[in-house]
Tab-separated table of C-alpha atoms in Angstrom:
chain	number	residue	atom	x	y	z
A	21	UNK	CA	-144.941	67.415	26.782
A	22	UNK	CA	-143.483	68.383	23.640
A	23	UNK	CA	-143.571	66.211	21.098
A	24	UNK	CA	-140.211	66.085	19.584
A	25	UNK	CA	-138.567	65.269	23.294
A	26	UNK	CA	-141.353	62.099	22.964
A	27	UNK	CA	-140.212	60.885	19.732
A	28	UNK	CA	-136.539	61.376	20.376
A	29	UNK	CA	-136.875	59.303	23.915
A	30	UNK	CA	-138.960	56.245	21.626
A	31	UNK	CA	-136.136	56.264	19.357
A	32	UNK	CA	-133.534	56.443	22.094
A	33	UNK	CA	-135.139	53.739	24.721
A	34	UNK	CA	-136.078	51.678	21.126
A	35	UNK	CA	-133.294	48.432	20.888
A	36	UNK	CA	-132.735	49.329	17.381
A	37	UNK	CA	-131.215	52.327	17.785
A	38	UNK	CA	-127.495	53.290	17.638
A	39	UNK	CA	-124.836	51.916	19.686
A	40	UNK	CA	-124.112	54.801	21.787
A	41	UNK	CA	-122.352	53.806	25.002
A	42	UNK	CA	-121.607	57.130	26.792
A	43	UNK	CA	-124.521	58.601	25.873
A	44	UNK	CA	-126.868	55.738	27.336
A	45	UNK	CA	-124.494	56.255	30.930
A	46	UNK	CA	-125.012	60.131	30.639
A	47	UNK	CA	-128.351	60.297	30.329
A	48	UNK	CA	-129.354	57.028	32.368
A	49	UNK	CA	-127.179	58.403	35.199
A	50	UNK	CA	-128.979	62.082	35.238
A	51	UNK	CA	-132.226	60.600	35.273
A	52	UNK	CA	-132.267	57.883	37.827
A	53	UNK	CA	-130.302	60.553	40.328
A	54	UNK	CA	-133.202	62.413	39.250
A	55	UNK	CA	-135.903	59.531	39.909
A	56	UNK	CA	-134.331	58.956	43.321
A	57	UNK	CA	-134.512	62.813	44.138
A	58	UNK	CA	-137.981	62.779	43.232
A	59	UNK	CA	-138.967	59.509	44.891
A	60	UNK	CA	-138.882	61.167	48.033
A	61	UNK	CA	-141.337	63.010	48.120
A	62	UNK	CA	-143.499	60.867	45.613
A	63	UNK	CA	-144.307	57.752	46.379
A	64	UNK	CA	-145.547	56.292	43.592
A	65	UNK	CA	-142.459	56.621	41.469
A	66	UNK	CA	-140.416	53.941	44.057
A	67	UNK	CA	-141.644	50.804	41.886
A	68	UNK	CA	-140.605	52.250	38.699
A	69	UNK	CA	-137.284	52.802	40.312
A	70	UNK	CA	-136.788	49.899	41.874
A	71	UNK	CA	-137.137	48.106	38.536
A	72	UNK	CA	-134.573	50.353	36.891
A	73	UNK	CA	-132.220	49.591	39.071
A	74	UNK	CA	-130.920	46.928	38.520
A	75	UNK	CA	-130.830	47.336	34.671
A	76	UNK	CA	-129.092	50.340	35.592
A	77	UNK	CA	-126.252	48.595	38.226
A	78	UNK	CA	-125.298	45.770	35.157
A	79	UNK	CA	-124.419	48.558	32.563
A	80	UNK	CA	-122.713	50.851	34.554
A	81	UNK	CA	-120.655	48.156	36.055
A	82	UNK	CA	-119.837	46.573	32.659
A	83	UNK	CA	-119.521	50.245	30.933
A	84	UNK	CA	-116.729	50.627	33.799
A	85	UNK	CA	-115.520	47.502	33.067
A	86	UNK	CA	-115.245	47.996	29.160
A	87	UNK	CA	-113.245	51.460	30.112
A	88	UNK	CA	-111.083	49.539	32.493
A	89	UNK	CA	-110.005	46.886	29.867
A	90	UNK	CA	-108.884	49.701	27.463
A	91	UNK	CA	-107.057	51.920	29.642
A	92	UNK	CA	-105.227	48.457	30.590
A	93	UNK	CA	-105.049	47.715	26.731
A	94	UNK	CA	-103.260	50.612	26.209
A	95	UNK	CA	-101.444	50.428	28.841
A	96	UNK	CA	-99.531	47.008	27.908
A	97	UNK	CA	-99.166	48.401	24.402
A	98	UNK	CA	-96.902	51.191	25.421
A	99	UNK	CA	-95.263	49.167	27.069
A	100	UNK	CA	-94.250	46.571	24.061
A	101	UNK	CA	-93.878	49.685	22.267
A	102	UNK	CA	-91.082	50.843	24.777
A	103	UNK	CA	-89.591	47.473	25.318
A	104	UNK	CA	-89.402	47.303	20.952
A	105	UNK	CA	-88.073	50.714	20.813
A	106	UNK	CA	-85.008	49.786	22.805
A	107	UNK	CA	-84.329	46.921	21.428
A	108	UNK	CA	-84.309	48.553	18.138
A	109	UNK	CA	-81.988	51.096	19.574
A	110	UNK	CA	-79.522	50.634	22.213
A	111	UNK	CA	-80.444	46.657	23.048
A	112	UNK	CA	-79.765	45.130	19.835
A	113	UNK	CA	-76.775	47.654	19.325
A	114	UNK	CA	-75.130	46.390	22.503
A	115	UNK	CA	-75.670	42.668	21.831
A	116	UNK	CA	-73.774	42.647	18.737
A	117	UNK	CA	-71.135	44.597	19.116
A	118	UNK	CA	-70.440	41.971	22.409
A	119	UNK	CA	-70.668	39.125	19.972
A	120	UNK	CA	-68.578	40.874	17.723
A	121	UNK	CA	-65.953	41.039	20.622
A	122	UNK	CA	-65.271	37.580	20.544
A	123	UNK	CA	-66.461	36.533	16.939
A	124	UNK	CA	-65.587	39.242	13.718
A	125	UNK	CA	-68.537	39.863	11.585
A	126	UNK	CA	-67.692	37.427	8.855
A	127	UNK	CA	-67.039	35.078	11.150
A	128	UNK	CA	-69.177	31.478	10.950
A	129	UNK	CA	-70.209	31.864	14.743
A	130	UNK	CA	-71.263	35.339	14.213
A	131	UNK	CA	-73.712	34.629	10.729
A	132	UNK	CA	-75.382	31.407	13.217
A	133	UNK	CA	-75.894	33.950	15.805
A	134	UNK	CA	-77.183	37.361	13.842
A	135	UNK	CA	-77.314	35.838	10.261
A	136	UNK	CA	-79.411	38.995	9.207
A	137	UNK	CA	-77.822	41.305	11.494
A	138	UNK	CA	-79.705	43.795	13.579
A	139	UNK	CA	-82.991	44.215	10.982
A	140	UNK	CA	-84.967	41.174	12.527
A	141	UNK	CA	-84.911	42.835	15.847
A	142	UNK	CA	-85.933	46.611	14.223
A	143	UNK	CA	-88.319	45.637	11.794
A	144	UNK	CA	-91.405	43.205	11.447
A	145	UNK	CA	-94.602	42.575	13.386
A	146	UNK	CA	-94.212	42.628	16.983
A	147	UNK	CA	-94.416	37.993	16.907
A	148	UNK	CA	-91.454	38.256	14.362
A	149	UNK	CA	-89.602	40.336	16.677
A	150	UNK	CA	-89.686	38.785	20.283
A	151	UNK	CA	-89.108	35.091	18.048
A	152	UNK	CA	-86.102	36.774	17.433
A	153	UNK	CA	-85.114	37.531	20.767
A	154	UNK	CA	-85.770	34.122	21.732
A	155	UNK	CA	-83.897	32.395	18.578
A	156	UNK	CA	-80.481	34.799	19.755
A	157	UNK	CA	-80.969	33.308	23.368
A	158	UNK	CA	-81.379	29.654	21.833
A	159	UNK	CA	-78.442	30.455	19.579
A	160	UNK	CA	-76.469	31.920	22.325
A	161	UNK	CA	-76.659	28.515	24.580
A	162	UNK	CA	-73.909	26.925	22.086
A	163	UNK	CA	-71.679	29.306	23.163
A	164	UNK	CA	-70.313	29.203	26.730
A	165	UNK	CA	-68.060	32.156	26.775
A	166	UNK	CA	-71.252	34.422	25.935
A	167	UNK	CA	-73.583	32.554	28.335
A	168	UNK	CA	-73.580	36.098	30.737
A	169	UNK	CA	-74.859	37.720	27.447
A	170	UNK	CA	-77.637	35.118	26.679
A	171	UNK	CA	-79.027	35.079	30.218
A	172	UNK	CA	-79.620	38.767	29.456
A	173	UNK	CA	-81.184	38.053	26.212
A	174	UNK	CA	-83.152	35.514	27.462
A	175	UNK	CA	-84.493	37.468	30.545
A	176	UNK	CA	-85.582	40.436	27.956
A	177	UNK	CA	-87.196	38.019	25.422
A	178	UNK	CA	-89.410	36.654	29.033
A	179	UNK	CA	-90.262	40.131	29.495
A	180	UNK	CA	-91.370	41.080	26.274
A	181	UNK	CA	-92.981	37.709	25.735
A	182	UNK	CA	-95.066	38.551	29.113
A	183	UNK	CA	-96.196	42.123	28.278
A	184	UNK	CA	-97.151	40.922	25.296
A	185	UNK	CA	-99.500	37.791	26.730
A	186	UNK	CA	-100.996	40.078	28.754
A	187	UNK	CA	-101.705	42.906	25.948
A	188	UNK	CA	-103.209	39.636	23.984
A	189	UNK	CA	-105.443	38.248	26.895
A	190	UNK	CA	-106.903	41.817	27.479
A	191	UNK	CA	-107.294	42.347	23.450
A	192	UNK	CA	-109.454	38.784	24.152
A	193	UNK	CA	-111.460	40.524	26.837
A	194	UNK	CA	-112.101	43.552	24.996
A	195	UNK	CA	-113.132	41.603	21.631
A	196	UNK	CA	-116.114	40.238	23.459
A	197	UNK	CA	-117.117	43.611	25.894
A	198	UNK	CA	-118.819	45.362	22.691
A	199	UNK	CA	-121.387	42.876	22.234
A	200	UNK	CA	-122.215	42.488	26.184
A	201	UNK	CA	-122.303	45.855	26.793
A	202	UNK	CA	-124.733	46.388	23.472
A	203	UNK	CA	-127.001	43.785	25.033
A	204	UNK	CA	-126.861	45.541	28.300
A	205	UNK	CA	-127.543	49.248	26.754
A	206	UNK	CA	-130.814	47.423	25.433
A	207	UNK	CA	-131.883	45.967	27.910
A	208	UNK	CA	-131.596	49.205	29.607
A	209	UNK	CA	-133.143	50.383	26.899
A	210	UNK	CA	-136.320	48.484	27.328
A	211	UNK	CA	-136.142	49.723	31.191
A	212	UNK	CA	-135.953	53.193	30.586
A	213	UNK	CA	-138.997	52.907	28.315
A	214	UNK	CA	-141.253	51.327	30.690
A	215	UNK	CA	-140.464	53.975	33.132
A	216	UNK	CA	-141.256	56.449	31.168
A	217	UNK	CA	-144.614	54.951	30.304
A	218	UNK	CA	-144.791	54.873	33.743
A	219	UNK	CA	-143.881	58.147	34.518
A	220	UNK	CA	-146.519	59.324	31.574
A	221	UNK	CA	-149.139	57.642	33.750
A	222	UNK	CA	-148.293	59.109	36.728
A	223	UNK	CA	-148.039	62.934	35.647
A	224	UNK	CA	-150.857	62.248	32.550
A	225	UNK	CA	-152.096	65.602	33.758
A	226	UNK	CA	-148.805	67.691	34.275
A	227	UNK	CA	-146.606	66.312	31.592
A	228	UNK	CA	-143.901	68.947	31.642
A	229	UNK	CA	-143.008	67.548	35.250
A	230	UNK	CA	-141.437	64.033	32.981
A	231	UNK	CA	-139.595	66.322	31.149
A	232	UNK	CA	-137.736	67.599	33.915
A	233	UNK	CA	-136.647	64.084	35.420
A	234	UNK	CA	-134.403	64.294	31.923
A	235	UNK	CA	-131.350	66.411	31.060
A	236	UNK	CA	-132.278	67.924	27.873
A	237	UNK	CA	-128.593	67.945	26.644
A	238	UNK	CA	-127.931	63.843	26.264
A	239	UNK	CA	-131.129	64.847	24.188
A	240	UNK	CA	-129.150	66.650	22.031
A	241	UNK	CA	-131.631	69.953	22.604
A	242	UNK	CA	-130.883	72.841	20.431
A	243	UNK	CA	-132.624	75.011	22.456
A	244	UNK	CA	-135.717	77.306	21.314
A	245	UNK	CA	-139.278	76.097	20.355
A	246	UNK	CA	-137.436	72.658	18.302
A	247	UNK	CA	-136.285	70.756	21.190
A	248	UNK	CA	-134.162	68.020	19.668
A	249	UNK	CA	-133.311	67.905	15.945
A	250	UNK	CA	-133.757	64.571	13.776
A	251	UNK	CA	-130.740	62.976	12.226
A	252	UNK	CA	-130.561	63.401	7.839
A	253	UNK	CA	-128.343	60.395	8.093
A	254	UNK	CA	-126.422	58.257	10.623
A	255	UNK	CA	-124.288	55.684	10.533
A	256	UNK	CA	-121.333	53.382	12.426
A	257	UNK	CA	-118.261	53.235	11.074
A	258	UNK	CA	-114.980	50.847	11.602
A	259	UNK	CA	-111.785	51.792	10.899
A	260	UNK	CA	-108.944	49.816	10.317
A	261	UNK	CA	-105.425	50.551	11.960
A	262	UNK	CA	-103.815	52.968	9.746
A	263	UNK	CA	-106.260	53.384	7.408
A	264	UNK	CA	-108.827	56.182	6.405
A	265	UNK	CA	-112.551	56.856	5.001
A	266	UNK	CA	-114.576	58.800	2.977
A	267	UNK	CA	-118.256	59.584	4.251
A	268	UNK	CA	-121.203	61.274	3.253
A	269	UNK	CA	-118.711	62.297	-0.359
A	270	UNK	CA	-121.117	65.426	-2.365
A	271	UNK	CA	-123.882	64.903	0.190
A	272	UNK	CA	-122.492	67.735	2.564
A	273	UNK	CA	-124.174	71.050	2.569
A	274	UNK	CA	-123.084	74.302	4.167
A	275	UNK	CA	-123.627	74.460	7.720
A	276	UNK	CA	-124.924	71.328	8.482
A	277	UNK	CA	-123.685	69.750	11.904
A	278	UNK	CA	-121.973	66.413	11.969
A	279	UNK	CA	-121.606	64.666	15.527
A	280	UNK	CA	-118.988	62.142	15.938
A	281	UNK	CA	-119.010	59.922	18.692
A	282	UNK	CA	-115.846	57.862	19.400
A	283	UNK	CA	-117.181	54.585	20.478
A	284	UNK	CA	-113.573	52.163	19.620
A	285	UNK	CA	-109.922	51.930	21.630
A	286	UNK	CA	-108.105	54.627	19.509
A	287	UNK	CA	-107.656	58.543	18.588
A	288	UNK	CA	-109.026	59.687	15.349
A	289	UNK	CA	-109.027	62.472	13.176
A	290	UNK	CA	-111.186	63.765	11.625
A	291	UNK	CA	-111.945	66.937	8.747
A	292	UNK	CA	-114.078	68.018	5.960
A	293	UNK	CA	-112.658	68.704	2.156
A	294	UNK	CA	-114.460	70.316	-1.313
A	295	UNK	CA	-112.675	67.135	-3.066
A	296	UNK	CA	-110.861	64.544	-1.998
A	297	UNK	CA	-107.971	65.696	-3.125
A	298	UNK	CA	-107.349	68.748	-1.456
A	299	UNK	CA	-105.390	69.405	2.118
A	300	UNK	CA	-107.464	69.759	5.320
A	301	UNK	CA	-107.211	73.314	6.645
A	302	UNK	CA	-108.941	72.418	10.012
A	303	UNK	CA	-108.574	69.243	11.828
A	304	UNK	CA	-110.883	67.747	14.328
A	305	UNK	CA	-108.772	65.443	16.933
A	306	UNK	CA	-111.405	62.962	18.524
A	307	UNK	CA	-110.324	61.413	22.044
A	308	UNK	CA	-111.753	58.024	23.755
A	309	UNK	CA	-115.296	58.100	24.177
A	310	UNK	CA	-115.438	61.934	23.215
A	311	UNK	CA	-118.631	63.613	21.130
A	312	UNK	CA	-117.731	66.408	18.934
A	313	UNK	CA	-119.776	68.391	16.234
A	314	UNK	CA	-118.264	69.795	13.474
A	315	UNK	CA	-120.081	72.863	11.679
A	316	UNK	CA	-119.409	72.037	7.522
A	317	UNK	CA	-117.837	75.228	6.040
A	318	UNK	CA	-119.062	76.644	2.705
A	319	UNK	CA	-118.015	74.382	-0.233
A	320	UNK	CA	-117.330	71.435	1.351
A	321	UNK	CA	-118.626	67.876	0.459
A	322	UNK	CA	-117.335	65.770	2.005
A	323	UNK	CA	-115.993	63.693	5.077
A	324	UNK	CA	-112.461	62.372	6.010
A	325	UNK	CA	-111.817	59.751	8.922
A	326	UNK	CA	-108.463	58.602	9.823
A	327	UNK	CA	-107.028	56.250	12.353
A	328	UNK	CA	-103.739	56.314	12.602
A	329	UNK	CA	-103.033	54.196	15.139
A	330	UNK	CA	-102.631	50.583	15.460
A	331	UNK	CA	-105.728	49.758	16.826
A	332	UNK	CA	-109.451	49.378	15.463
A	333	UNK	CA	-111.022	52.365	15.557
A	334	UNK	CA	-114.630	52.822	15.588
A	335	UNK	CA	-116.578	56.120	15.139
A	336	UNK	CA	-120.795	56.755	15.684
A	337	UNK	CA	-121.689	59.530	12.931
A	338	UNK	CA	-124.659	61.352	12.753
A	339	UNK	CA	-125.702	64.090	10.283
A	340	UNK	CA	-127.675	67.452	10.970
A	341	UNK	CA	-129.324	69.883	8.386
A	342	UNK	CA	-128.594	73.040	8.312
A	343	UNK	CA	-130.035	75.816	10.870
């Protein structure tokens, strides 16, 4: 067996390593379809399966899971974001010029019902907002030739007040799913090593056959006689909503391959600069759960992350010398 694929797997299997989520259901997935293949026609392989199983079975029920909760994360935010945007726009818009129908802007019933006009119902975090909504409908009660209008304020505030809870509960959910699903990525961790212990024993005498119950690509194989290339530098990396980072600044040489594994709930950009300062000419958009490798151009130094989005971002970055 060559040794690079063995000291890659110890460092992959190993509970210190990385939190890399996709690539632990990639390569777990290929190689107990593989196991199971095998198992047929050799018999002695069935225990070590067996025990991977279930190891296997929690994290790929919980990675599911994990995905699940974000697509439904995201899901409720769009929708506060479209229930905001039209009461920004057209909502708002409507509800004041009906007040105004019956009580003239510098009117005393109109400054106890929009005392700040439209702005606290287009600007402000999203709490600030729906309170408003819910003060106008509270307002509106004293009013009983405009109770049509505050049943319709009141129904919207409801609404937007229950898309929220829900986006909230979920955002609960998700804020405990990383550290489960770390636990159960090592613990599969720790199966996947025995097994391949086990495996060793097996096929001591025909080695190459363990290597072929793995895909060498979650094994990041560059092909030729070095099989899998070890990392100058990696790190993990959190970033704020709307916010960006600096990585690896005057460490970067020419050619050298950066991977970037989106591990977090949001879209991020990322590029590479000769000084902070300058524009990005070439910029790397990084999806959900997506790997990328970005190949550093001649001159450049450094490493720019952005999320620009309203959610936490988090990023797995791993640096590569040059060919």
């Amino acid at each position: 067996m060559n040794e690079a694929v063995w000291i890659y797997l110890q460092n992959t299997f190993n509970n210190r390593t990385k939190k890399n989520f996709k690539l632990m259901y990639l390569l777990s997935t290929d190689h107990i379809d593989r196991l199971r293949r095998r198992a047929l026609r050799e018999p002695r392989i069935d225990p070590l399966l067996q025990y991977l199983v279930p190891y296997y079975d929690a994290y790929i029920a919980y990675y599911r899971k994990r995905q699940l909760d974000t697509r439904n994360y995201r899901m409720n935010t769009l929708t506060i974001e479209r229930l905001l945007a039209e009461l920004s726009s057209s909502l708002i818009r409507t509800w004041d010029v009906s007040i105004q129908v019956q009580h003239p802007i510098t009117s005393i019933e109109y400054q106890i019902l929009l005392p700040r006009g439209r702005a606290p119902f287009q600007t402000g975090a999203y709490e600030m907002r729906i309170d408003a909504v819910f003060v106008l409908a509270d307002s509106l009660q004293r009013f009983s030739t405009l109770s049509s209008l505050e049943q319709d304020v009141r129904l919207f505030a409801q609404q937007i007040r229950d898309a929220r809870g829900a986006q909230q509960g979920i955002e609960e959910e998700e804020s405990g799913n990383g550290g489960e699903l770390e636990r159960l990525r090592a613990d599969l961790a720790d199966a996947l090593h025995y097994v391949f212990a086990g495996l060793l024993q097996i096929y001591n005498k025909s080695l190459g056959v363990v290597e072929e119950l793995y895909e060498m690509q979650y094994l990041r194989s560059t092909g030729g006689a070095k099989l899998v290339e070890e990392a100058l530098s990696n790190l993990s990396l959190s970033l704020a909503p709307n916010s960006r980072e600096r990585v690896w600044e005057g460490e970067l040489e020419m050619d050298q391959r950066l991977v970037l594994t989106n591990t977090g709930a949001a879209v991020i950009t990322a590029y590479t600069l000769a000084q902070a300062a300058d524009s990005a000419q070439t910029v790397h958009h990084l999806q959900l759960d997506e790997s990328m490798s970005i190949i550093v151009p001649a001159g450049h130094r450094l490493l720019i992350v952005e999320n620009s989005t309203e959610f936490l971002a988090e990023v797995v970055l791993e640096q590569y010398p040059s060919a």
